[in-house]
Coordinates of C-alpha atoms and ligand atoms in Angstrom, one line a residue:
X14 CA 84.5 -21.0 -8.7
X15 CA 87.5 -22.0 -10.8
X16 CA 90.8 -20.5 -9.9
X17 CA 91.3 -19.2 -13.5
X18 CA 88.0 -17.4 -13.4
X19 CA 88.6 -16.0 -9.8
X20 CA 91.9 -14.7 -10.9
X21 CA 90.6 -13.2 -14.2
X22 CA 87.8 -11.3 -12.5
X23 CA 89.7 -10.2 -9.4
X24 CA 90.7 -6.9 -11.0
X25 CA 88.7 -4.4 -12.8
X26 CA 90.9 -4.6 -15.9
X27 CA 90.7 -8.4 -16.0
X28 CA 86.9 -8.3 -15.6
X29 CA 86.4 -5.7 -18.4
X30 CA 88.6 -7.7 -20.7
X31 CA 86.7 -11.0 -20.0
X32 CA 83.2 -9.5 -20.4
X33 CA 84.3 -7.8 -23.6
X34 CA 85.6 -11.1 -24.9
X35 CA 82.3 -12.8 -24.1
X36 CA 79.9 -10.2 -25.4
X37 CA 81.8 -7.5 -27.4
X38 CA 79.5 -5.1 -25.8
X39 CA 81.7 -2.1 -25.2
X40 CA 82.5 -1.0 -21.7
X41 CA 78.9 -0.5 -20.4
X42 CA 78.1 -4.1 -19.7
X43 CA 81.3 -4.8 -17.8
X44 CA 81.0 -1.6 -15.8
X45 CA 77.5 -2.3 -14.7
X46 CA 78.1 -5.9 -13.8
X47 CA 81.3 -5.0 -11.9
X48 CA 79.1 -3.2 -9.4
X49 CA 77.4 -6.5 -8.6
X50 CA 80.5 -8.3 -7.3
X51 CA 81.3 -10.6 -5.7
X52 CA 80.3 -13.6 -7.8
X53 CA 79.9 -16.9 -6.0
X54 CA 80.5 -19.0 -9.2
X55 CA 80.6 -18.9 -13.0
X56 CA 76.8 -19.6 -12.9
X57 CA 76.3 -16.4 -10.7
X58 CA 78.5 -14.4 -13.1
X59 CA 76.5 -15.6 -16.1
X60 CA 73.2 -14.8 -14.4
X61 CA 74.4 -11.3 -13.5
X62 CA 75.6 -10.6 -17.0
X63 CA 72.3 -11.8 -18.5
X64 CA 70.3 -9.7 -16.0
X65 CA 72.4 -6.7 -16.7
X66 CA 71.6 -7.1 -20.4
X67 CA 67.9 -7.6 -19.6
X68 CA 67.8 -4.4 -17.6
X69 CA 69.7 -2.4 -20.3
X70 CA 67.9 -0.1 -22.7
X71 CA 66.4 -1.4 -25.8
X72 CA 68.9 0.5 -27.9
X73 CA 71.8 -1.1 -26.0
X74 CA 70.3 -4.5 -26.4
X75 CA 69.8 -4.1 -30.2
X76 CA 73.3 -2.6 -30.5
X77 CA 74.6 -5.8 -28.9
X78 CA 72.8 -7.9 -31.5
X79 CA 74.3 -5.8 -34.3
X80 CA 77.9 -6.5 -33.2
X81 CA 79.3 -8.0 -36.4
X82 CA 81.3 -10.7 -34.8
X83 CA 81.8 -14.2 -36.2
X84 CA 78.8 -16.4 -35.3
X85 CA 76.6 -13.6 -34.4
X86 CA 76.7 -12.2 -37.8
X87 CA 73.6 -14.1 -38.9
X88 CA 73.1 -16.3 -41.8
X89 CA 76.1 -15.3 -43.9
X90 CA 78.6 -16.0 -41.2
X91 CA 77.0 -19.3 -40.4
X92 CA 77.3 -20.4 -44.0
X93 CA 81.0 -19.4 -43.8
X94 CA 81.9 -20.9 -40.4
X95 CA 79.9 -22.6 -37.7
X96 CA 79.6 -21.2 -34.2
X97 CA 82.2 -23.4 -32.7
X98 CA 84.5 -23.1 -35.7
X99 CA 84.0 -26.7 -36.8
X100 CA 83.7 -25.6 -40.4
X101 CA 81.2 -24.0 -42.7
X102 CA 77.6 -25.3 -42.7
X103 CA 76.9 -27.6 -45.7
X104 CA 74.0 -26.1 -47.7
X105 CA 72.9 -26.8 -51.2
X106 CA 73.0 -23.7 -53.5
X107 CA 69.2 -23.5 -53.3
X108 CA 69.2 -23.7 -49.5
X109 CA 72.0 -21.2 -49.3
X110 CA 70.1 -18.7 -51.5
X111 CA 66.9 -19.2 -49.5
X112 CA 68.8 -18.7 -46.2
X113 CA 70.3 -15.5 -47.5
X114 CA 66.9 -14.3 -48.7
X115 CA 65.1 -15.1 -45.4
X116 CA 68.1 -13.7 -43.4
X117 CA 67.6 -10.4 -45.3
X118 CA 63.8 -10.5 -44.6
X119 CA 64.6 -11.1 -40.9
X120 CA 67.0 -8.2 -40.7
X121 CA 64.5 -5.9 -42.4
X122 CA 61.7 -7.0 -40.1
X123 CA 63.6 -6.8 -36.7
X124 CA 66.4 -4.5 -37.3
X125 CA 69.2 -6.8 -36.3
X126 CA 70.7 -9.9 -38.0
X127 CA 69.4 -13.4 -37.3
X128 CA 71.4 -15.0 -34.5
X129 CA 71.0 -18.7 -35.1
X130 CA 70.6 -21.3 -32.4
X131 CA 74.1 -22.1 -31.1
X132 CA 74.7 -25.8 -30.5
X133 CA 77.5 -27.5 -28.7
X134 CA 78.3 -31.2 -28.3
X135 CA 76.6 -33.6 -27.9
X136 CA 73.8 -31.7 -29.8
X137 CA 74.4 -31.8 -33.5
X138 CA 75.2 -28.6 -35.3
X139 CA 71.9 -27.9 -37.2
X140 CA 72.1 -28.4 -40.9
X141 CA 70.7 -25.9 -43.5
X142 CA 67.1 -27.4 -43.5
X143 CA 66.9 -27.0 -39.7
X144 CA 68.2 -23.5 -39.9
X145 CA 65.7 -22.6 -42.6
X146 CA 62.9 -24.0 -40.4
X147 CA 64.2 -22.0 -37.4
X148 CA 64.4 -18.8 -39.5
X149 CA 60.8 -19.3 -40.8
X150 CA 59.5 -19.9 -37.3
X151 CA 61.3 -17.0 -35.8
X152 CA 60.3 -14.6 -38.6
X153 CA 56.7 -15.2 -37.3
X154 CA 57.7 -14.2 -33.7
X155 CA 56.3 -11.0 -32.3
X156 CA 59.1 -8.3 -32.0
X157 CA 59.5 -8.5 -28.2
X158 CA 59.6 -12.3 -28.1
X159 CA 62.2 -12.4 -30.9
X160 CA 64.4 -9.8 -29.1
X161 CA 64.4 -12.0 -26.0
X162 CA 65.1 -15.1 -28.1
X163 CA 68.0 -13.4 -29.9
X164 CA 69.5 -12.2 -26.6
X165 CA 69.3 -15.7 -25.3
X166 CA 71.5 -16.9 -28.2
X167 CA 73.9 -14.2 -27.2
X168 CA 74.1 -15.4 -23.7
X169 CA 74.6 -18.9 -24.9
X170 CA 77.5 -17.8 -27.2
X171 CA 79.0 -16.0 -24.2
X172 CA 78.6 -19.2 -22.1
X173 CA 80.3 -21.3 -24.7
X174 CA 83.1 -18.8 -24.9
X175 CA 83.5 -18.7 -21.2
X176 CA 83.7 -22.5 -21.1
X177 CA 86.3 -22.5 -23.8
X178 CA 88.3 -19.8 -22.0
X179 CA 88.2 -21.7 -18.7
X180 CA 88.7 -25.1 -20.3
X181 CA 85.4 -26.2 -18.7
X182 CA 83.2 -29.0 -20.1
X183 CA 79.8 -29.7 -18.6
X184 CA 80.4 -33.5 -19.0
X185 CA 77.5 -34.7 -16.8
X186 CA 75.1 -32.4 -18.7
X187 CA 76.5 -33.6 -22.0
X188 CA 75.9 -37.2 -20.9
X189 CA 72.2 -36.4 -20.0
X190 CA 71.7 -34.8 -23.4
X191 CA 73.3 -37.7 -25.2
X192 CA 71.1 -40.2 -23.4
X193 CA 68.1 -38.1 -24.2
X194 CA 69.0 -38.2 -27.9
X195 CA 69.5 -41.9 -27.7
X196 CA 66.1 -42.4 -26.0
X197 CA 64.5 -40.2 -28.6
X198 CA 65.5 -42.8 -31.3
X199 CA 62.5 -44.8 -30.0
X200 CA 59.3 -43.4 -31.2
X201 CA 55.9 -44.8 -32.4
X202 CA 54.5 -45.0 -35.9
X203 CA 53.4 -42.8 -37.6
X204 CA 55.4 -40.2 -35.6
X205 CA 58.8 -41.9 -36.0
X206 CA 58.7 -41.6 -39.8
X207 CA 58.0 -37.9 -39.5
X208 CA 61.1 -37.5 -37.2
X209 CA 58.7 -36.8 -34.2
X210 CA 58.8 -38.3 -30.7
X211 CA 55.8 -40.1 -29.3
X212 CA 56.2 -42.8 -26.6
X213 CA 53.0 -43.9 -25.0
X214 CA 52.5 -46.5 -22.4
X215 CA 53.6 -50.1 -23.4
X216 CA 54.1 -49.3 -27.1
X217 CA 57.1 -51.0 -28.7
X218 CA 59.0 -47.7 -28.5
X219 CA 58.1 -47.5 -24.8
X220 CA 59.4 -51.0 -24.1
X221 CA 62.6 -50.2 -26.0
X222 CA 63.1 -47.1 -23.8
X223 CA 62.7 -49.3 -20.7
X224 CA 65.2 -51.8 -22.0
X225 CA 67.8 -49.0 -22.7
X226 CA 67.2 -47.5 -19.2
X227 CA 67.8 -50.9 -17.6
X228 CA 71.0 -51.4 -19.5
X229 CA 72.3 -48.0 -18.6
X230 CA 71.4 -48.4 -15.0
X231 CA 73.4 -51.7 -14.9
X232 CA 76.3 -49.9 -16.6
X233 CA 76.1 -47.1 -14.1
X234 CA 76.7 -49.6 -11.3
X235 CA 73.3 -50.0 -9.7
X236 CA 73.2 -53.1 -7.5
X237 CA 69.7 -54.1 -8.5
X238 CA 67.8 -53.2 -11.7
X239 CA 64.4 -54.5 -12.6
X240 CA 61.2 -53.8 -14.5
X241 CA 58.2 -53.9 -12.1
X242 CA 54.7 -55.0 -12.7
X243 CA 53.6 -51.7 -14.1
X244 CA 56.6 -51.2 -16.4
X245 CA 58.5 -48.9 -14.1
X246 CA 62.3 -49.3 -14.4
X247 CA 63.7 -49.5 -10.9
X248 CA 67.4 -49.2 -10.0
X249 CA 68.7 -49.6 -6.5
X250 CA 72.1 -48.6 -5.2
X251 CA 72.5 -50.0 -1.7
X252 CA 73.6 -48.1 1.4
X253 CA 76.6 -49.2 3.5
X254 CA 74.0 -51.3 5.3
X255 CA 71.5 -52.9 3.0
X256 CA 68.5 -52.3 5.3
X257 CA 69.2 -48.6 5.7
X258 CA 66.4 -46.3 4.5
X259 CA 66.5 -45.1 0.9
X260 CA 66.1 -41.8 -1.0
X261 CA 63.5 -42.3 -3.6
X262 CA 63.8 -40.3 -6.8
X263 CA 62.9 -40.4 -10.5
X264 CA 60.5 -39.3 -13.2
X265 CA 58.7 -40.7 -16.2
X266 CA 59.9 -42.0 -19.6
X267 CA 56.6 -41.9 -21.5
X268 CA 55.9 -38.8 -23.6
X269 CA 53.0 -36.8 -25.0
X270 CA 52.5 -36.9 -28.8
X271 CA 55.1 -35.0 -30.8
X272 CA 57.0 -34.4 -27.6
X273 CA 60.2 -32.8 -26.5
X274 CA 63.1 -35.0 -25.5
X275 CA 63.7 -34.0 -21.9
X276 CA 60.3 -34.0 -20.2
X277 CA 60.5 -36.7 -17.5
X278 CA 63.6 -38.3 -18.8
X279 CA 66.0 -35.8 -17.2
X280 CA 64.6 -36.8 -13.8
X281 CA 65.7 -40.4 -14.3
X282 CA 69.0 -39.7 -16.0
X283 CA 70.3 -37.0 -13.5
X284 CA 70.1 -39.3 -10.5
X285 CA 71.5 -42.2 -12.5
X286 CA 74.6 -40.1 -13.0
X287 CA 74.7 -39.4 -9.3
X288 CA 74.8 -43.2 -8.7
X289 CA 77.4 -43.7 -11.5
X290 CA 79.7 -41.2 -9.9
X291 CA 79.4 -42.9 -6.5
X292 CA 79.9 -46.4 -8.0
X293 CA 83.0 -45.1 -9.9
X294 CA 84.4 -43.8 -6.6
X295 CA 83.4 -47.1 -4.9
X296 CA 81.5 -45.0 -2.4
X297 CA 78.5 -46.1 -0.3
X298 CA 76.3 -43.7 1.6
X299 CA 74.5 -44.3 4.9
X300 CA 71.3 -44.5 2.9
X301 CA 70.3 -46.3 -0.3
X302 CA 69.2 -44.6 -3.6
X303 CA 66.3 -45.9 -5.5
X304 CA 65.8 -44.4 -9.0
X305 CA 62.5 -45.0 -10.7
X306 CA 61.9 -44.5 -14.4
X307 CA 58.1 -44.2 -14.1
X308 CA 56.3 -46.0 -17.0
X309 CA 53.4 -43.6 -17.4
X310 CA 52.7 -40.1 -16.3
X311 CA 51.2 -38.3 -19.3
X312 CA 47.8 -40.0 -19.6
X313 CA 48.0 -40.3 -23.4
X314 CA 47.1 -43.9 -24.3
X315 CA 44.4 -44.6 -21.7
X316 CA 42.2 -42.1 -20.0
X317 CA 44.2 -42.3 -16.8
X318 CA 47.5 -40.7 -15.9
X319 CA 50.3 -41.2 -13.3
X320 CA 49.9 -45.0 -13.7
X321 CA 53.5 -45.6 -12.6
X322 CA 53.5 -43.5 -9.4
X323 CA 49.9 -44.5 -8.6
X324 CA 51.2 -48.0 -8.2
X325 CA 53.9 -47.0 -5.8
X326 CA 51.6 -45.0 -3.5
X327 CA 48.9 -47.7 -3.6
X328 CA 46.3 -45.6 -5.4
X329 CA 46.1 -47.6 -8.7
X330 CA 42.4 -47.9 -9.5
X331 CA 41.4 -51.5 -10.4
X332 CA 38.9 -50.0 -12.9
X333 CA 41.9 -48.7 -15.0
X334 CA 42.7 -52.2 -16.0
X335 CA 39.5 -52.2 -18.1
X336 CA 40.2 -48.9 -19.8
X337 CA 40.5 -49.2 -23.6
X338 CA 42.9 -47.2 -25.9
X339 CA 41.7 -45.7 -29.2
X340 CA 42.1 -49.1 -30.9
X341 CA 40.0 -50.8 -28.3
X342 CA 42.9 -52.6 -26.6
X343 CA 42.3 -52.9 -22.8
X344 CA 45.0 -51.8 -20.4
X345 CA 45.1 -55.2 -18.9
X346 CA 45.7 -56.8 -22.3
X347 CA 48.4 -54.3 -23.2
X348 CA 50.2 -55.3 -19.9
X349 CA 50.0 -59.0 -20.6
X350 CA 51.1 -58.5 -24.2
X351 CA 54.2 -56.6 -22.8
X352 CA 55.0 -59.5 -20.5
X353 CA 53.6 -57.9 -17.3
X354 CA 51.3 -59.8 -15.0
X355 CA 48.3 -57.5 -15.5
X356 CA 46.8 -58.3 -12.1
X357 CA 45.9 -56.1 -9.2
X358 CA 47.7 -58.4 -6.9
X359 CA 51.0 -57.7 -8.6
X360 CA 50.3 -54.0 -8.8
X361 CA 49.3 -53.7 -5.1
X362 CA 52.6 -55.4 -4.2
X363 CA 54.4 -52.3 -5.6
X364 CA 53.2 -50.0 -2.8
X365 CA 56.2 -48.6 -1.0
X366 CA 56.4 -48.6 2.8
X367 CA 57.1 -45.0 3.7
X368 CA 59.0 -46.0 6.8
X369 CA 61.7 -47.3 4.5
X370 CA 62.3 -44.0 2.7
X371 CA 63.8 -40.6 3.5
X372 CA 61.6 -38.9 1.0
X373 CA 61.0 -38.3 -2.7
X374 CA 62.9 -35.8 -4.9
X375 CA 62.4 -35.2 -8.6
X376 CA 64.5 -33.3 -11.1
X377 CA 62.5 -32.0 -14.1
X378 CA 62.8 -29.3 -16.7
X379 CA 60.7 -26.3 -15.8
X380 CA 58.4 -26.5 -18.8
X381 CA 57.6 -22.8 -18.4
X382 CA 59.2 -19.4 -18.8
X383 CA 60.1 -18.3 -15.3
X384 CA 63.7 -19.4 -15.0
X385 CA 64.6 -18.2 -18.4
X386 CA 63.0 -14.8 -17.8
X387 CA 65.0 -14.4 -14.6
X388 CA 68.2 -15.8 -16.2
X389 CA 68.5 -18.5 -13.6
X390 CA 69.6 -22.1 -14.4
X391 CA 67.7 -23.9 -11.5
X392 CA 64.7 -23.4 -9.3
X393 CA 63.3 -25.1 -6.3
X394 CA 59.6 -26.0 -6.4
X395 CA 57.6 -25.0 -3.3
X396 CA 54.3 -26.4 -4.6
X397 CA 52.7 -28.2 -7.5
X398 CA 49.4 -26.8 -8.7
X399 CA 46.2 -28.7 -8.3
X400 CA 44.7 -30.1 -11.5
X401 CA 41.5 -31.7 -12.9
X402 CA 40.9 -33.3 -16.3
X403 CA 37.7 -34.4 -18.0
X404 CA 36.5 -35.6 -21.3
X405 CA 33.1 -34.6 -22.6
X406 CA 30.7 -34.8 -25.5
X407 CA 28.0 -32.5 -26.7
X408 CA 25.2 -34.1 -28.8
X409 CA 23.0 -32.1 -31.1
X410 CA 21.5 -33.0 -34.5
X411 CA 23.5 -33.6 -37.7
X412 CA 21.8 -31.8 -40.6
X413 CA 22.4 -30.5 -44.1
X414 CA 24.8 -27.6 -44.2
X415 CA 23.1 -26.0 -47.2
X416 CA 19.5 -26.2 -46.2
X417 CA 19.3 -26.0 -42.4
X418 CA 18.6 -22.3 -41.5
X419 CA 21.0 -20.8 -38.9
X420 CA 18.2 -20.4 -36.3
X421 CA 17.1 -24.0 -36.7
X422 CA 20.5 -25.7 -36.1
X423 CA 21.5 -27.8 -33.1
X424 CA 25.2 -27.5 -33.8
X425 CA 27.3 -29.4 -31.2
X426 CA 30.6 -27.9 -32.3
X427 CA 29.3 -24.3 -31.8
X428 CA 28.6 -25.2 -28.2
X429 CA 32.1 -26.5 -27.7
X430 CA 33.4 -23.4 -29.4
X431 CA 31.6 -21.4 -26.7
X432 CA 33.0 -23.7 -24.1
X433 CA 36.6 -23.0 -25.2
X434 CA 36.1 -19.3 -24.9
X435 CA 34.3 -19.7 -21.6
X436 CA 37.2 -21.8 -20.3
X437 CA 39.7 -19.1 -21.5
X438 CA 37.7 -16.3 -19.8
X439 CA 37.1 -18.2 -16.5
X440 CA 40.7 -19.0 -16.0
X441 CA 41.9 -15.5 -17.1
X442 CA 39.7 -14.0 -14.4
X443 CA 41.2 -16.2 -11.7
X444 CA 44.9 -15.3 -11.2
X445 CA 47.1 -18.3 -11.3
X446 CA 44.5 -20.6 -12.9
X447 CA 44.7 -22.0 -16.4
X448 CA 42.2 -24.0 -18.5
X449 CA 42.7 -25.8 -21.8
X450 CA 40.6 -27.6 -24.3
X451 CA 43.4 -29.6 -26.0
X452 CA 41.4 -32.2 -27.9
X453 CA 38.4 -31.5 -30.2
X454 CA 36.7 -33.9 -32.5
X455 CA 33.6 -33.9 -34.7
X456 CA 33.2 -37.7 -35.0
X457 CA 32.5 -38.6 -38.6
X458 CA 32.1 -34.9 -39.5
X459 CA 31.8 -33.7 -43.1
X460 CA 32.3 -30.4 -44.8
X461 CA 28.6 -30.2 -45.7
X462 CA 27.1 -31.5 -42.5
X463 CA 26.2 -29.4 -39.4
X464 CA 28.1 -31.2 -36.5
X465 CA 25.8 -33.4 -34.6
X466 CA 28.3 -34.4 -32.1
X467 CA 31.5 -32.9 -30.7
X468 CA 33.9 -34.4 -28.3
X469 CA 36.4 -32.5 -26.2
X470 CA 38.8 -32.7 -23.3
X471 CA 39.1 -30.2 -20.5
X472 CA 42.2 -29.5 -18.3
X473 CA 41.9 -27.0 -15.4
X474 CA 44.8 -26.2 -13.0
X475 CA 45.3 -23.7 -10.2
X476 CA 47.7 -23.1 -7.2
X477 CA 45.1 -24.5 -4.8
X478 CA 42.3 -27.0 -4.8
X479 CA 39.6 -24.4 -4.0
X480 CA 40.5 -22.1 -6.9
X481 CA 40.8 -25.1 -9.3
X482 CA 37.3 -26.3 -8.2
X483 CA 35.8 -22.8 -8.6
X484 CA 37.1 -22.4 -12.2
X485 CA 36.2 -26.0 -13.0
X486 CA 32.6 -25.5 -11.7
X487 CA 32.2 -22.2 -13.5
X488 CA 33.1 -23.8 -16.8
X489 CA 30.8 -26.7 -16.3
X490 CA 27.9 -24.6 -15.3
X491 CA 28.5 -22.3 -18.2
X492 CA 28.6 -25.2 -20.6
X493 CA 25.3 -26.5 -19.2
X494 CA 23.7 -23.1 -19.9
X495 CA 25.1 -23.0 -23.4
X496 CA 23.7 -26.5 -24.1
X497 CA 20.3 -25.6 -22.6
X498 CA 20.1 -22.5 -24.7
X499 CA 21.1 -24.4 -27.9
X500 CA 18.9 -27.4 -27.2
X501 CA 21.8 -29.8 -26.9
X502 CA 22.6 -32.7 -24.6
X503 CA 26.0 -33.0 -22.9
X504 CA 28.1 -35.4 -20.9
X505 CA 31.2 -34.6 -18.9
X506 CA 33.3 -37.3 -17.2
X507 CA 36.2 -36.5 -14.9
X508 CA 39.3 -38.5 -15.6
X509 CA 41.7 -37.0 -13.1
X510 CA 41.6 -34.9 -10.0
X511 CA 44.9 -34.2 -8.2
X512 CA 45.2 -31.9 -5.2
X513 CA 47.9 -29.3 -5.0
X514 CA 51.1 -30.7 -3.6
X515 CA 53.1 -28.4 -1.4
X516 CA 56.8 -29.4 -1.1
X517 CA 58.3 -30.5 2.2
X518 CA 60.1 -27.6 3.9
X519 CA 63.1 -29.8 5.0
X520 CA 63.7 -31.2 1.5
X521 CA 63.4 -27.7 0.0
X522 CA 66.0 -26.5 2.5
X523 CA 68.3 -29.4 1.3
X524 CA 67.9 -28.3 -2.3
X525 CA 68.6 -24.7 -1.2
X526 CA 71.8 -25.7 0.5
X527 CA 72.8 -27.6 -2.7
X528 CA 72.2 -24.6 -4.9
X529 CA 74.0 -22.2 -2.5
X530 CA 77.0 -24.6 -2.4
X531 CA 77.1 -24.3 -6.2
X532 CA 76.9 -20.5 -6.1
X533 CA 73.6 -20.6 -8.0
X534 CA 71.1 -17.9 -6.9
X535 CA 68.1 -19.6 -5.2
X536 CA 64.6 -19.1 -6.5
X537 CA 61.5 -20.9 -5.1
X538 CA 58.7 -21.3 -7.5
X539 CA 55.5 -23.2 -8.1
X540 CA 54.9 -25.8 -10.8
X541 CA 52.1 -25.4 -13.2
X542 CA 52.8 -28.8 -14.7
X543 CA 51.8 -32.0 -13.0
X544 CA 54.6 -34.4 -12.0
X545 CA 55.1 -37.9 -10.4
X546 CA 56.1 -36.0 -7.3
X547 CA 52.4 -35.0 -7.0
X548 CA 51.4 -38.6 -6.6
X549 CA 54.4 -39.5 -4.4
X550 CA 53.3 -36.6 -2.2
X551 CA 50.5 -38.9 -0.8
X552 CA 53.1 -41.2 0.7
X553 CA 56.3 -39.3 1.2
X554 CA 57.6 -35.8 1.8
X555 CA 58.7 -34.5 -1.6
X556 CA 60.4 -31.5 -3.3
X557 CA 61.4 -31.0 -6.9
X558 CA 64.3 -29.2 -8.6
X559 CA 63.6 -27.4 -11.9
X560 CA 66.1 -26.9 -14.7
X561 CA 65.7 -24.0 -17.1
X562 CA 64.3 -24.8 -20.5
X563 CA 65.2 -22.9 -23.6
X564 CA 62.9 -21.0 -26.0
X565 CA 60.9 -19.5 -23.2
X566 CA 60.8 -22.9 -21.5
X567 CA 58.5 -24.3 -24.1
X568 CA 57.5 -27.9 -23.5
X569 CA 55.1 -30.6 -24.8
X570 CA 56.7 -29.4 -28.1
X571 CA 59.6 -30.7 -30.1
X572 CA 61.3 -27.3 -29.5
X573 CA 61.8 -28.2 -25.8
X574 CA 65.5 -28.1 -24.9
X575 CA 68.0 -27.2 -22.3
X576 CA 71.8 -26.8 -22.3
X577 CA 74.5 -29.1 -21.2
X578 CA 75.6 -26.4 -18.8
X579 CA 72.2 -26.2 -17.0
X580 CA 71.8 -29.9 -16.9
X581 CA 75.4 -30.2 -15.5
X582 CA 74.4 -27.9 -12.7
X583 CA 71.3 -30.0 -12.0
X584 CA 73.6 -33.1 -11.8
X585 CA 75.9 -31.3 -9.4
X586 CA 72.9 -30.1 -7.3
X587 CA 71.7 -33.7 -7.0
X588 CA 75.2 -34.8 -5.9
X589 CA 75.2 -32.1 -3.3
X590 CA 71.8 -33.1 -2.1
X591 CA 73.1 -36.6 -1.6
X592 CA 76.0 -35.2 0.4
X593 CA 73.6 -33.1 2.4
X594 CA 71.6 -36.2 3.4
X595 CA 74.9 -38.0 4.2
X596 CA 75.9 -35.2 6.6
X597 CA 72.6 -35.6 8.5
X598 CA 72.2 -39.4 8.5
Ligands
LIG25 C1 52.1 -33.5 -17.5 O1 53.0 -33.2 -18.2 C2 51.1 -32.5 -17.3 O2 51.3 -31.6 -16.5 O3 50.1 -32.5 -18.0
LIG26 MN1 54.7 -33.8 -19.8
LIG27 MN1 57.0 -34.5 -17.1

């Protein structure tokens, strides 16, 4: 903890004054938080204050939101002066009028003023159009969700005030965010023109991201940087002795369609900063560090996922080279077009020898609500859920929508509609399991034609393989019954099956010591999302570190975000992990 902070909170008077400066809550917040002393760090203090607000009565929470202080005072104040006092927000008279109008609607609906998203460098202050969009979106939020979202903004304001007060700048976290912004400049048509981020395997945007990562790795001081035969960007920082074992780390740089900016990328950039700091200090460790920007994890362009990490563990299926994307381009052709060899020989050569590595660690945003709901910046993953994906098609009979009686139809889309509800029910009845039909298509469908075909995807996940299989089977059996009843034919083809990946106890303990050293409360949690670590698990012990995401941890969505403060803590945790390895090597 900084000396300034330690001094300020050493006495009751100092503590009350600080908390009042941060939240303007009146004495109750400081008094309750005071009972929770001592605080191991600024992060622990912030977590305690947020928890105290979470546990306060609803009236106390709403009263906090009604405090008429500068940036909290909703739309009007934001038009007058921005949160970090950089000047009033520029808005056309029409936008300003609309903002005021929606701000009034907001206050009338929720009972407190709109607290806008607070930004801090390097994230740009949102302009009026962005704020209008946020206001519209949040006006649709259910009351309880919006209360949590508004309180989150309050905690963020308090955090920025605390940073200002202590003269702290989360420089490493700011660097991660800045790099994420720069990587997000590369997106594919038609998404790019809409200001949306989509980077699928070996597209021009994907190759541009790889080039940027390579350049940054060189600038960070990696000894060797290269693009491998699958398109992974690999950076190596040698140990004191070149043949010493290495710590393997990284995550993916491809994205889903209309993605957030942090998914995957954070796990490449955080370790890159770890290496940059070592190189700047001209330090070598007794082990090497190998950072991999995995080329493909999301399974968007071809019906196969984890292409990058599959190559490293030797499980790349040769049949994948023949897969075609939606334009009919084969994976092998896409590789050759991108300047990669496109041969199994080159891909097989990427398999790592586990004897040469200490293990695999991956930093990733949580992509879920747990850390935010507990007001914690970081979490340690104890296990990654099992998953299975499939694509399917139901075939019935296309027919005239006006003349075909309801009891004579063989409507393929109706069967898939039943499937969706069946998937929802099956997963809801199996605690911990989730099932999603994320893609639906009536090929060549028309407004006046009963759907003769319907294509769909299915994604099922659960904490363990047996539960995943039970839910998956239940859904498939149910769909077969639906099709039999409706006189339809169906096909279901599995495209992915990954077992659950429990984290290595020793690596988890290393992350735990890193968090304890930072004074960050330790939480162990499971991962609902799939990760490269899941594949690497086949070859090496692995353990992941999660970073809190904002907006309830939303991900696979452009709203995905995190703060420089949380990302800075992740960078520090990674640096401490390196020191922990050093101490035991
Ligand atoms: C990857 O993001 C996945 O979990 O689907
Ligand atoms: Mn993802
Ligand atoms: Mn990811």
